[in-house]
Amino acid sequence: MSEVKIRLGHLFPELLNLYADQGNIAVLKRRAALRNILLEVTPIKLGNELKVEDFDLLLLGGGSDREQAIVGKELAPYREDLQAAIEANMPILAICGGYQLLGKFYELANGERIPGLRLVDMETKPGHGRLIGNIAIEWMAQNESSKELTIVGFENHGGRTYHDYPALGKVLKGHGNNGRDHLEGLQYKSLIGTYIHGPLLPKNPHLADAILRYALNYRGHFSLLEALDDQLEWDAHHAVLQELLGNKKYARVRQRLC
Amino acid sequence: MSMAEWASTDFEAMRVIKKWKSRLALWVGQITLYVLRLIGRRGTSLPGFLAYRLSPDLLFNLLTQLDTCVFVTGTNGKTTTSALLYSILSDEKNLWLTNKDGANLMQGLLAAFLPHVTATGRLGLRKAILEVDEATLPRITERFHPTMVVVTNVVRDQLDRYGEVDQALAMLRQGISYPGIQLITNADDPLAASLGIERELTSFYGMDEVLQDTQTRNEVRDGAFCLMCGQEIEYSHTIYGQFGHYHCPNGDFTRPTPDYGGILRANDASLIVRWRKRNTEVEQFAVPSPVIGLYNYYNLLAAVATACTLGISTRKIVEAVTVYEAPLGRMQVYAGTPERILALIKNPAGANSVLRTIETDSRAKAVCFAINDADADGRDVSWLWDIDLESFLATAVCDRYFCAGHRALDMALRLLYAGVQRKQIEILDALSDVVKATESLDVPVYVLSTYTALYPLGTYLREASR
Ligand SMILES: [Zn+2]
């Protein structure tokens, strides 16, 4: 049997590694391998040329303000390529600082604006204090077969993000994009931006599978991913969810979304 | 009454009010402390909390009464370094003040002073060695300048508290920016060392030679970038985490030559200290290590460097370290069947160095992780995924894993994705189950615990060891 391959480009792992993004990669890799799919990871470091057409999936993690500014500059020449790939349904997973970088700018508390990649019409502004804590959202997944529709994780961001795209989900508990509109993250085609780390994917195997499927589809494979034994993953997911929502709300959410 | 007179009485009145407020704060703190002691409760934060709430000035009144004051700050190793230093510096004839319990915020520092102050506000001791939180340091030094500040290292830690590494570095830089403060810092950590570059009154310590292991490691290296030009720093020699011998390829930032160079030839050997004095004379001496683990050798070296800078004789240093007893979580061995060893882990760099120490034990073993996510542990458990478990799995002989604590399931997932089989992982409902779950094992059990699980575990393991 010829092995199916997914080529993952990990953008600037040496800079954007603040929230354990290798955890996300470990999850994608293992879940792919269990389906006989090879996930090939290429770190793209500062100064390396980025050939967007060489990849089926890109990962952009979180870093400090200083590191984000460096990455913004480094990626600017590839803006057009990235935009075209997104329109063609290339999956990109952008987390925390990486998420902020997708938009027009990220404004710091001192008023300075770090220019973004302008891949989506989105702005991030400073606010009072950081938004920190465990978070649970209701996944507004389009065309998902998963019967579990909650996502859990941790958020920690100073910036407040505003956009008019569909959100990744509705906040059940936590702050989300800006602490105001009860929405978290963004999904445009196969581009996913989110503040949720923890890391994001280990406790959210349904989301990990969705991303793998986007990548396979983008590459022209439309077969289904076989189900895995995710008992431990869901145990960990529900332990956080239950504690976060409290027993009553958890019971209601569980009935509706799980 | 003229305007000037008005203003001066006003000022005088303010001064008197402040003085009495500060006196009141002292009494409230001391009475609370006394009452708590009477009812047998020690080590609570209440006295310091109340006193600080009533008068933040009180802490500064007391600090200014000191002749010598050393602050120990940095991400990791503050408590061990301070404890080692305290044992070197303090004896019956020459007592130093310290915050032994590691309460290192404003109110914790104040609490450490309370038992040593007279009712009229006079401090009985003249010297202090205090562990100070990185964010608290600049808030103190803007009003009080200590004799010395020791910065152990600057690594990623409890990000949900401070935001980011850059911010921690900025706070430290601000904290030591006043003239007259002697800085002692780690030459092998590019971030900590950057604080001392071109700074007067700065001494560096660092490992000149460490036994090399050949395994390449996949650790996150914080500050792997030159702070001058942004270029990735190159290492000619890595020691652990971000520590090593490094330089910027553009030549604008290089590891400073340490004034106190350490040589470590085996993992449980004495630390040889090479003291390069200003007059180019070199004094070399060996210090026995009361603590195991490479990171603890750094703490030991930091303490020795500080003591030497304070003028303590090398003979006295060696004597004190020989009889030193380590605080909980520094690889205490609880004898018994099985033998259990307790270690504190609180961030990836610390956890990696604990794992590396365990790897040097060639026996087959079991490992138990106790992971909580209370404020003191760090609420964000992302850091578990930055631990380099993969190279531990490749090196160590270990096929039994136990996960306990509030985030046991997160840890179990981490192990699963590192390549441990599900059937090798046992999830425990309570910390108290650790003893029972491991009692039939015939291999040593390493128990790695976050802060809030450490003390309960210490008690269980001690009882089981009797
Ligand atoms: Zn440089």
XYZ file of C-alpha atoms and ligand atoms in Angstrom:
725
model
C 0.000 0.000 0.000
C 1.420 3.331 -0.970
C 1.566 5.648 1.965
C -0.377 8.887 1.932
C 1.677 11.871 2.980
C 0.825 15.233 4.534
C 3.509 17.900 4.415
C 3.321 20.175 7.454
C 5.284 23.432 7.483
C 6.007 24.603 11.030
C 6.636 28.314 10.758
C 9.496 29.652 12.871
C 9.497 27.060 15.645
C 12.565 28.771 17.093
C 10.543 31.944 17.726
C 6.919 30.919 18.032
C 7.114 28.189 20.651
C 5.566 29.892 23.622
C 2.678 27.533 24.203
C 3.997 24.080 23.507
C 3.075 23.889 19.839
C 5.138 20.750 19.445
C 2.302 19.175 21.433
C -0.032 19.980 18.549
C 2.414 18.493 16.090
C 2.860 15.341 18.194
C -0.911 14.872 18.135
C -1.245 15.387 14.367
C 1.684 13.090 13.744
C 0.411 10.239 15.884
C -3.170 10.472 14.692
C -1.936 10.454 11.109
C 0.424 7.530 11.717
C -2.370 5.447 13.254
C -4.143 5.805 9.899
C -1.067 4.937 7.885
C -0.567 8.541 6.892
C 2.902 10.007 7.095
C 2.990 13.510 8.517
C 6.228 15.062 7.365
C 7.203 18.100 9.448
C 9.475 20.770 8.022
C 10.577 23.536 10.356
C 10.832 26.830 8.489
C 13.345 28.985 10.279
C 14.264 32.644 9.977
C 16.017 33.239 6.683
C 14.689 30.045 5.058
C 12.691 30.491 1.890
C 9.023 29.561 2.265
C 7.597 27.722 -0.740
C 3.927 27.655 0.129
C 3.201 25.173 -2.678
C 5.461 22.618 -0.954
C 3.035 22.229 1.948
C -0.424 20.867 2.680
C -0.732 22.370 6.136
C 0.926 25.267 7.963
C 1.267 25.848 11.672
C 1.890 29.284 13.154
C 2.353 29.346 16.930
C 2.575 32.025 19.581
C 5.522 34.138 20.657
C 6.278 37.353 22.500
C 5.526 40.755 20.969
C 9.142 41.113 19.879
C 9.180 37.709 18.211
C 5.820 38.312 16.570
C 7.138 41.501 14.992
C 10.143 39.632 13.582
C 7.894 36.925 12.116
C 5.526 39.507 10.634
C 8.420 41.083 8.723
C 9.802 37.725 7.654
C 6.456 36.522 6.248
C 5.469 39.780 4.542
C 7.000 38.824 1.137
C 4.885 35.626 1.092
C 1.583 37.375 1.717
C 0.235 36.874 -1.826
C 1.215 33.192 -1.883
C -0.424 32.591 1.472
C -3.576 34.440 0.469
C -3.920 32.368 -2.712
C -3.376 29.142 -0.768
C -6.026 30.084 1.793
C -8.530 30.799 -0.985
C -7.738 27.357 -2.396
C -8.628 25.817 0.999
C -5.162 25.241 2.368
C -5.434 24.577 6.096
C -3.473 26.879 8.375
C -3.616 26.596 12.143
C -2.646 29.862 13.825
C -2.536 30.100 17.605
C -2.293 33.076 20.005
C 0.360 35.385 18.563
C 0.129 33.550 15.255
C -3.611 34.211 15.201
C -3.099 37.931 15.837
C -0.577 38.026 13.041
C -3.203 36.990 10.463
C -4.971 40.340 10.729
C -4.208 43.919 9.736
C -2.321 44.884 12.870
C -1.735 44.143 16.509
C -1.733 47.298 18.599
C 0.395 47.297 21.750
C -0.525 49.024 25.006
C 1.810 51.925 24.130
C -0.080 52.556 20.898
C 2.586 51.049 18.662
C 1.111 48.941 15.870
C 2.790 45.718 14.809
C 1.715 45.241 11.204
C -0.001 41.925 10.490
C -0.097 39.848 7.325
C -3.535 41.187 6.262
C -4.666 37.690 5.313
C -8.013 38.385 6.948
C -9.823 41.613 7.788
C -9.184 41.554 11.502
C -7.734 43.871 14.158
C -6.219 43.301 17.580
C -6.200 46.090 20.138
C -4.930 46.381 23.692
C -7.294 46.125 26.627
C -7.257 46.350 30.374
C -5.345 43.376 31.782
C -4.733 39.994 30.222
C -7.464 37.482 29.507
C -6.233 34.374 31.242
C -7.716 31.058 32.243
C -9.268 27.802 31.202
C -11.743 28.158 28.361
C -14.493 26.019 26.833
C -16.291 26.810 23.605
C -19.066 25.364 21.510
C -17.478 24.474 18.180
C -19.398 25.999 15.307
C -17.956 23.468 12.932
C -19.345 23.486 9.448
C -19.911 20.088 7.858
C -18.411 18.182 10.750
C -19.444 14.621 11.415
C -18.179 14.734 14.998
C -20.848 14.302 17.601
C -18.703 16.046 20.194
C -18.952 19.793 19.692
C -17.026 21.291 22.579
C -13.414 22.487 22.576
C -11.450 23.048 25.777
C -8.095 24.622 26.534
C -6.337 27.590 28.084
C -6.152 31.193 26.933
C -3.663 33.902 27.853
C -3.666 37.050 25.794
C -3.484 40.805 26.265
C -4.868 41.683 22.829
C -8.577 41.937 22.003
C -9.365 40.654 18.558
C -12.263 41.840 16.405
C -13.489 40.454 13.059
C -16.697 39.620 11.175
C -15.844 36.099 10.018
C -17.481 33.014 11.463
C -15.894 32.294 14.836
C -14.331 28.957 15.677
C -16.875 28.735 18.460
C -19.169 30.354 21.006
C -17.675 30.827 24.455
C -19.268 28.588 27.076
C -16.833 29.709 29.755
C -13.831 32.007 29.480
C -13.055 35.190 27.560
C -12.519 34.406 23.871
C -11.547 36.893 21.168
C -12.169 40.059 23.104
C -14.048 39.230 26.280
C -17.136 40.991 24.916
C -18.935 39.210 22.119
C -18.632 35.678 23.555
C -16.966 34.394 20.421
C -13.610 32.689 20.143
C -11.267 32.289 17.205
C -11.920 32.477 13.520
C -12.531 30.064 10.714
C -12.315 31.086 7.076
C -12.340 28.159 4.644
C -9.673 25.853 6.149
C -7.871 28.625 8.004
C -8.289 28.368 11.767
C -7.133 31.064 14.145
C -7.597 30.728 17.895
C -6.373 31.898 21.279
C -6.822 28.419 22.706
C -3.680 26.533 23.621
C -2.972 24.071 26.360
C -1.839 22.829 23.770
C -4.949 22.946 21.582
C -5.099 19.506 20.023
C -4.360 16.776 22.620
C -7.658 17.206 24.443
C -9.571 18.038 21.247
C -9.054 15.020 18.984
C -12.090 15.881 16.848
C -10.464 19.192 15.918
C -7.142 17.466 15.227
C -8.935 15.070 12.864
C -10.749 17.934 11.142
C -7.390 19.583 10.439
C -5.931 16.337 9.110
C -8.976 15.971 6.867
C -8.615 19.530 5.530
C -5.012 18.746 4.690
C -5.924 15.486 2.932
C -8.691 17.196 0.973
C -6.347 20.009 -0.012
C -3.999 17.374 -1.322
C -6.792 15.658 -3.229
C -7.559 12.707 -0.946
C -11.175 12.465 0.064
C -11.228 9.194 2.003
C -12.593 9.152 5.534
C -10.361 8.935 8.579
C -11.067 5.811 10.564
C -12.092 6.294 14.186
C -9.475 5.813 16.919
C -9.671 4.815 20.535
C -9.763 8.267 22.124
C -10.900 7.288 25.596
C -8.066 9.027 27.419
C -8.386 12.134 25.248
C -12.092 12.451 25.977
C -11.634 11.677 29.670
C -9.186 14.563 29.875
C -11.480 16.785 27.781
C -14.518 16.120 29.931
C -12.658 16.463 33.208
C -11.736 20.022 32.265
C -15.164 20.772 30.795
C -17.050 19.539 33.826
C -14.906 21.418 36.274
C -15.071 24.576 34.223
C -18.830 24.603 33.667
C -19.952 23.182 36.991
C -22.104 20.074 37.231
C -25.413 21.639 36.239
C -24.276 23.501 33.162
C -22.054 20.572 32.199
C -25.057 18.221 32.245
C -27.001 20.584 29.982
C -24.117 21.110 27.580
C -23.402 17.419 27.505
C -26.949 16.624 26.509
C -26.923 19.201 23.746
C -23.394 18.943 22.355
C -21.776 15.642 23.179
C -0.626 81.543 59.070
C 1.393 81.889 55.884
C 1.154 79.449 52.991
C 4.625 78.127 53.756
C 3.718 77.442 57.366
C 0.527 75.714 56.286
C 2.431 73.490 53.932
C 5.053 72.605 56.507
C 2.535 71.675 59.248
C 0.689 69.663 56.663
C 3.851 67.838 55.772
C 4.675 67.295 59.430
C 1.180 65.921 60.064
C 1.494 63.530 57.143
C 4.811 62.302 58.472
C 3.342 61.619 61.909
C 0.315 59.849 60.435
C 2.546 57.715 58.262
C 4.747 56.837 61.219
C 1.811 55.734 63.345
C 0.181 53.889 60.516
C 3.358 51.969 60.060
C 3.619 51.335 63.829
C 0.002 50.127 63.884
C 0.709 47.813 60.964
C 3.640 46.367 62.872
C 1.563 45.695 65.977
C -1.318 44.161 64.056
C 1.122 41.929 62.177
C 2.948 40.898 65.335
C -0.186 40.263 67.364
C -1.635 38.164 64.548
C 1.607 36.242 64.325
C 1.597 35.664 68.096
C -2.041 34.542 68.188
C -1.540 32.187 65.245
C 1.463 30.686 67.016
C -0.553 30.217 70.197
C -3.196 28.243 68.326
C -0.449 26.251 66.666
C -0.683 27.663 63.156
C 2.566 28.659 61.570
C 3.558 29.571 58.097
C 0.362 31.317 57.083
C 0.563 34.503 55.092
C -1.953 36.379 57.235
C 0.384 38.492 59.458
C 2.377 39.768 56.479
C -0.775 40.332 54.504
C -2.455 42.419 57.202
C 0.654 44.449 58.019
C 1.337 45.178 54.377
C -2.255 46.208 53.758
C -2.130 48.680 56.633
C 1.237 50.155 55.712
C 3.401 49.328 52.721
C 5.930 51.798 54.202
C 6.687 49.477 57.100
C 8.631 47.098 54.868
C 10.842 49.939 53.655
C 11.386 51.275 57.201
C 12.697 47.856 58.146
C 14.769 47.297 55.015
C 16.626 50.598 55.520
C 17.723 49.431 58.969
C 19.824 46.694 57.386
C 23.586 47.047 56.919
C 23.850 44.227 54.407
C 21.035 42.931 52.264
C 21.205 40.299 49.523
C 18.270 39.639 47.200
C 18.089 36.362 45.308
C 15.849 36.457 42.261
C 15.455 34.738 38.877
C 13.162 32.068 37.499
C 14.491 28.838 38.951
C 16.606 27.956 41.954
C 15.802 30.999 44.103
C 14.783 28.929 47.099
C 17.681 26.476 46.955
C 20.237 29.220 46.332
C 18.906 31.332 49.217
C 18.793 28.328 51.531
C 22.379 27.374 50.671
C 23.539 30.954 51.151
C 21.713 31.247 54.446
C 23.404 28.123 55.739
C 26.793 29.528 54.718
C 26.248 33.012 56.133
C 24.160 32.574 59.244
C 25.283 31.067 62.540
C 24.592 31.737 66.258
C 27.205 34.456 66.476
C 26.176 36.115 63.276
C 22.489 35.665 62.626
C 20.972 36.636 59.278
C 17.343 37.264 58.511
C 15.715 35.226 55.749
C 12.348 34.253 54.223
C 12.939 30.537 54.520
C 9.485 29.475 53.340
C 10.021 31.093 49.956
C 7.207 33.643 50.384
C 8.829 36.150 48.053
C 6.217 38.825 47.394
C 5.990 42.107 49.387
C 3.829 40.665 52.168
C 5.927 37.520 52.441
C 9.092 39.595 52.868
C 7.413 41.707 55.516
C 6.280 38.555 57.328
C 9.913 37.412 57.526
C 10.833 40.627 59.374
C 7.973 40.665 61.896
C 9.433 38.228 64.469
C 12.663 40.254 64.647
C 11.239 43.745 65.282
C 10.722 45.401 68.687
C 7.361 46.992 69.494
C 8.904 50.392 68.767
C 9.907 49.313 65.296
C 13.590 48.539 65.836
C 14.994 45.648 63.853
C 17.126 43.224 65.877
C 19.164 41.878 62.961
C 21.471 43.815 60.678
C 21.842 41.450 57.740
C 19.346 39.767 55.463
C 19.298 37.282 52.635
C 15.928 37.406 50.910
C 14.417 35.513 48.027
C 12.520 38.049 45.929
C 10.045 37.479 43.113
C 11.151 38.936 39.753
C 8.106 41.194 39.449
C 8.521 42.415 43.023
C 12.220 43.302 42.647
C 11.808 46.635 40.789
C 9.003 47.663 43.130
C 11.405 47.331 46.039
C 14.599 48.669 44.511
C 12.947 51.902 43.389
C 12.816 52.789 47.097
C 15.509 50.631 48.671
C 18.861 49.609 47.221
C 20.193 46.255 48.435
C 23.898 45.472 48.699
C 23.675 42.664 46.212
C 21.248 41.076 43.771
C 21.718 37.494 42.609
C 19.901 36.605 39.368
C 19.961 32.824 39.006
C 18.513 32.563 35.487
C 15.686 33.820 33.277
C 13.642 31.019 31.751
C 10.079 30.497 30.758
C 8.059 29.975 33.890
C 4.470 30.435 34.907
C 3.716 32.494 31.854
C 0.179 33.028 32.936
C 1.507 35.184 35.736
C 3.846 37.486 33.897
C 3.067 37.356 30.257
C 6.354 36.702 28.660
C 10.076 36.231 29.036
C 10.808 39.710 27.641
C 8.728 41.240 30.358
C 10.507 39.304 33.108
C 13.821 40.456 31.686
C 12.669 44.081 31.568
C 11.589 43.920 35.216
C 14.940 42.513 36.290
C 16.847 45.096 34.276
C 14.793 47.839 35.916
C 15.316 46.233 39.323
C 19.121 46.344 39.142
C 19.414 49.690 37.353
C 20.473 51.695 40.427
C 24.122 52.538 41.138
C 25.878 50.727 43.957
C 24.088 47.381 43.618
C 26.470 44.452 43.148
C 25.038 42.015 40.598
C 25.888 38.322 40.596
C 24.543 36.387 37.686
C 24.792 33.319 35.497
C 27.205 33.604 32.564
C 25.866 30.392 30.992
C 22.326 31.717 30.627
C 22.299 34.214 27.738
C 19.274 36.042 29.115
C 20.567 36.420 32.669
C 24.069 37.242 31.405
C 22.693 40.007 29.185
C 21.784 41.869 32.388
C 25.441 42.138 33.341
C 27.087 42.951 30.019
C 29.062 46.208 30.282
C 27.661 46.757 33.763
C 29.906 47.839 36.607
C 29.845 45.909 39.893
C 28.970 42.636 38.212
C 30.330 39.144 38.881
C 29.528 36.126 36.770
C 29.457 32.456 37.614
C 29.211 29.596 35.140
C 30.280 26.040 34.438
C 33.684 25.892 32.777
C 33.522 22.139 32.329
C 30.661 19.701 32.729
C 30.629 16.026 31.911
C 29.233 15.887 28.399
C 26.468 13.621 27.312
C 26.193 12.802 23.655
C 22.436 12.670 23.325
C 21.104 15.557 21.266
C 18.196 17.105 23.015
C 15.033 18.558 21.755
C 14.449 21.122 24.450
C 12.951 24.517 23.999
C 15.794 26.951 24.348
C 14.548 30.262 25.625
C 16.475 33.310 24.617
C 18.224 31.494 21.828
C 18.432 34.876 20.116
C 20.943 37.630 20.405
C 19.326 40.516 22.223
C 21.596 42.927 20.361
C 20.961 41.912 16.749
C 18.250 39.240 16.762
C 20.440 36.535 15.216
C 20.099 32.991 16.534
C 22.790 32.367 19.136
C 25.229 29.540 18.458
C 26.314 27.133 21.163
C 29.768 25.584 21.175
C 28.744 23.618 24.238
C 25.266 23.055 25.662
C 24.882 22.202 29.331
C 21.137 22.008 29.795
C 18.126 23.961 28.575
C 19.372 27.341 27.426
C 22.534 27.068 29.528
C 25.855 26.626 27.779
C 28.790 28.313 26.102
C 27.343 30.520 23.414
C 28.074 33.411 21.131
C 26.241 35.493 18.551
C 27.548 34.728 15.031
C 27.746 38.505 14.468
C 30.133 38.795 17.401
C 28.234 41.340 19.463
C 27.316 39.026 22.335
C 29.442 36.268 23.876
C 29.293 34.317 27.117
C 31.285 36.352 29.637
C 34.224 34.557 31.272
C 32.938 33.704 34.731
C 34.670 35.100 37.800
C 33.591 31.881 39.474
C 33.995 28.945 37.109
C 32.617 25.539 38.057
C 34.041 22.179 37.061
C 31.897 19.078 37.395
C 33.499 15.777 36.492
C 30.754 13.340 37.578
C 27.131 13.782 38.455
C 27.520 13.218 42.181
C 31.013 14.591 42.646
C 32.229 17.663 44.440
C 31.979 20.914 42.571
C 35.385 22.388 41.851
C 35.283 26.164 41.913
C 37.882 28.176 40.052
C 37.820 31.702 41.446
C 39.440 34.145 39.035
C 40.296 37.138 41.171
C 40.682 40.689 39.942
C 44.465 40.568 40.360
C 44.503 37.613 37.907
C 45.272 35.278 40.802
C 43.229 32.052 40.657
C 42.080 30.209 43.757
C 40.710 26.723 43.264
C 38.735 24.755 45.835
C 36.297 21.831 45.974
C 32.810 22.113 47.488
C 30.927 18.907 48.346
C 27.464 18.808 46.803
C 24.629 18.347 49.278
C 22.095 18.268 46.431
C 21.973 16.190 43.273
C 21.055 17.346 39.784
C 22.904 19.626 37.421
C 20.568 22.540 38.121
C 21.415 22.244 41.793
C 25.107 22.558 40.991
C 24.262 25.912 39.426
C 22.469 26.921 42.620
C 25.465 25.804 44.639
C 27.828 27.754 42.395
C 25.616 30.855 42.711
C 25.672 30.568 46.501
C 29.460 30.064 46.593
C 30.036 33.025 44.247
C 27.859 35.273 46.404
C 29.495 34.152 49.649
C 32.974 34.767 48.215
C 31.912 38.220 47.026
C 30.663 38.947 50.554
C 34.132 38.079 51.854
C 33.352 34.731 53.473
C 36.378 32.448 53.633
C 36.395 29.421 51.367
C 37.017 27.219 54.407
C 33.817 28.409 56.048
C 31.867 27.921 52.809
C 33.000 24.311 52.482
C 32.204 23.579 56.149
C 28.696 25.029 55.922
C 27.795 23.264 52.689
C 28.974 19.936 54.091
C 26.320 19.984 56.836
C 23.565 21.572 54.747
C 20.191 19.825 54.574
C 18.153 20.346 51.403
C 14.548 21.591 51.494
C 11.690 19.339 50.369
C 11.526 18.323 46.728
C 15.246 18.411 45.992
C 15.459 14.692 45.309
C 14.854 13.452 48.856
C 15.328 9.727 49.082
C 12.751 7.857 51.184
C 14.255 4.490 52.010
C 12.089 1.390 51.963
C 10.728 -1.198 49.568
C 10.403 0.292 47.127
C 12.702 3.254 47.575
C 10.931 6.475 46.629
C 12.589 9.716 45.553
C 10.727 13.031 45.595
C 11.510 15.903 43.223
C 9.815 19.229 42.607
C 9.091 20.145 38.996
C 7.537 23.429 37.980
C 8.600 24.212 34.449
C 10.141 22.434 31.455
C 13.754 23.414 32.170
C 13.491 22.241 35.765
C 11.669 19.049 34.795
C 14.239 18.269 32.102
C 17.110 18.573 34.520
C 15.314 16.309 36.997
C 14.775 13.754 34.218
C 18.428 13.969 33.255
C 19.415 13.285 36.830
C 17.114 10.256 36.883
C 18.684 9.001 33.653
C 22.020 8.782 35.429
C 20.477 6.148 37.719
C 20.970 3.049 35.592
C 18.536 0.851 37.548
C 15.101 -0.044 36.178
C 12.595 2.344 37.697
C 9.033 3.629 37.831
C 8.064 7.283 37.518
C 5.082 8.988 39.084
C 3.957 12.470 38.043
C 1.787 14.496 40.415
C 0.508 17.507 38.513
C -1.668 20.228 40.018
C -2.747 23.501 38.417
C -3.363 25.817 41.359
C -1.968 29.363 41.147
C 1.308 28.332 42.767
C 1.779 25.529 40.230
C 0.931 27.675 37.211
C -2.611 27.304 35.955
C -1.623 26.619 32.365
C -0.431 23.031 31.926
C 0.945 23.631 28.399
C 4.412 23.347 29.874
C 4.005 19.589 30.259
C 4.332 19.406 26.465
C 7.637 21.268 26.535
C 9.222 18.644 28.772
C 11.656 16.535 26.790
C 10.117 13.183 27.666
C 11.106 11.661 24.348
C 14.813 11.551 25.140
C 14.036 10.285 28.632
C 12.059 7.396 27.116
C 14.946 6.651 24.791
C 17.493 6.524 27.613
C 15.897 5.390 30.849
C 14.758 1.886 31.750
C 11.212 2.589 32.844
C 8.017 0.791 31.939
C 5.646 1.845 34.703
C 4.151 5.319 34.912
C 1.695 6.751 37.422
C -0.207 10.019 37.078
C -1.798 11.776 40.034
C -2.973 15.265 40.910
C -5.631 17.531 39.548
C -4.207 17.335 36.024
C -3.330 13.632 36.050
C -5.181 13.096 32.764
C -3.255 15.846 30.979
C -0.027 14.215 32.091
C -1.246 10.792 31.003
C -2.005 12.201 27.546
C 1.437 13.759 27.419
C 3.005 10.356 28.163
C 0.800 8.622 25.613
C 1.847 11.003 22.850
C 5.487 10.701 23.875
C 5.176 7.003 23.042
C 4.310 5.324 26.351
C 1.769 2.497 25.979
C -1.627 3.170 27.522
C -1.376 -0.018 29.611
C 1.869 1.212 31.170
C 0.111 4.288 32.554
C -1.930 4.125 35.737
C -4.109 7.087 36.659
C -4.543 7.665 40.386
C -7.564 9.390 41.868
C -5.812 10.941 44.845
C -2.288 11.895 45.892
C -2.656 9.586 48.874
C -2.923 6.652 46.423
C 0.698 7.090 45.329
C 2.058 4.968 48.160
C -0.441 2.137 47.772
C -0.235 2.009 43.988
C 3.534 1.617 44.110
C 4.001 -0.552 47.217
C 4.323 -3.873 45.364
C 6.986 -2.585 42.963
C 10.524 -3.924 43.241
C 12.126 -0.946 41.472
C 12.766 2.582 42.805
C 9.951 5.062 42.244
C 10.766 8.626 41.247
C 7.920 10.926 42.239
C 7.905 14.201 40.295
C 5.534 16.716 41.768
C 4.375 20.283 41.210
C 4.472 22.695 44.115
C 1.072 22.248 45.763
C 1.246 18.449 45.621
C 4.748 18.378 47.094
C 4.012 18.810 50.803
C 1.207 16.257 51.012
C 3.360 13.799 49.069
C 6.334 14.479 51.340
C 4.167 13.499 54.303
C 2.833 10.309 52.669
C 6.264 9.187 51.528
C 7.830 9.885 54.909
C 5.146 7.857 56.685
C 5.539 4.992 54.201
C 9.276 5.015 54.713
C 9.023 4.368 58.483
Zn 24.190 39.567 17.795
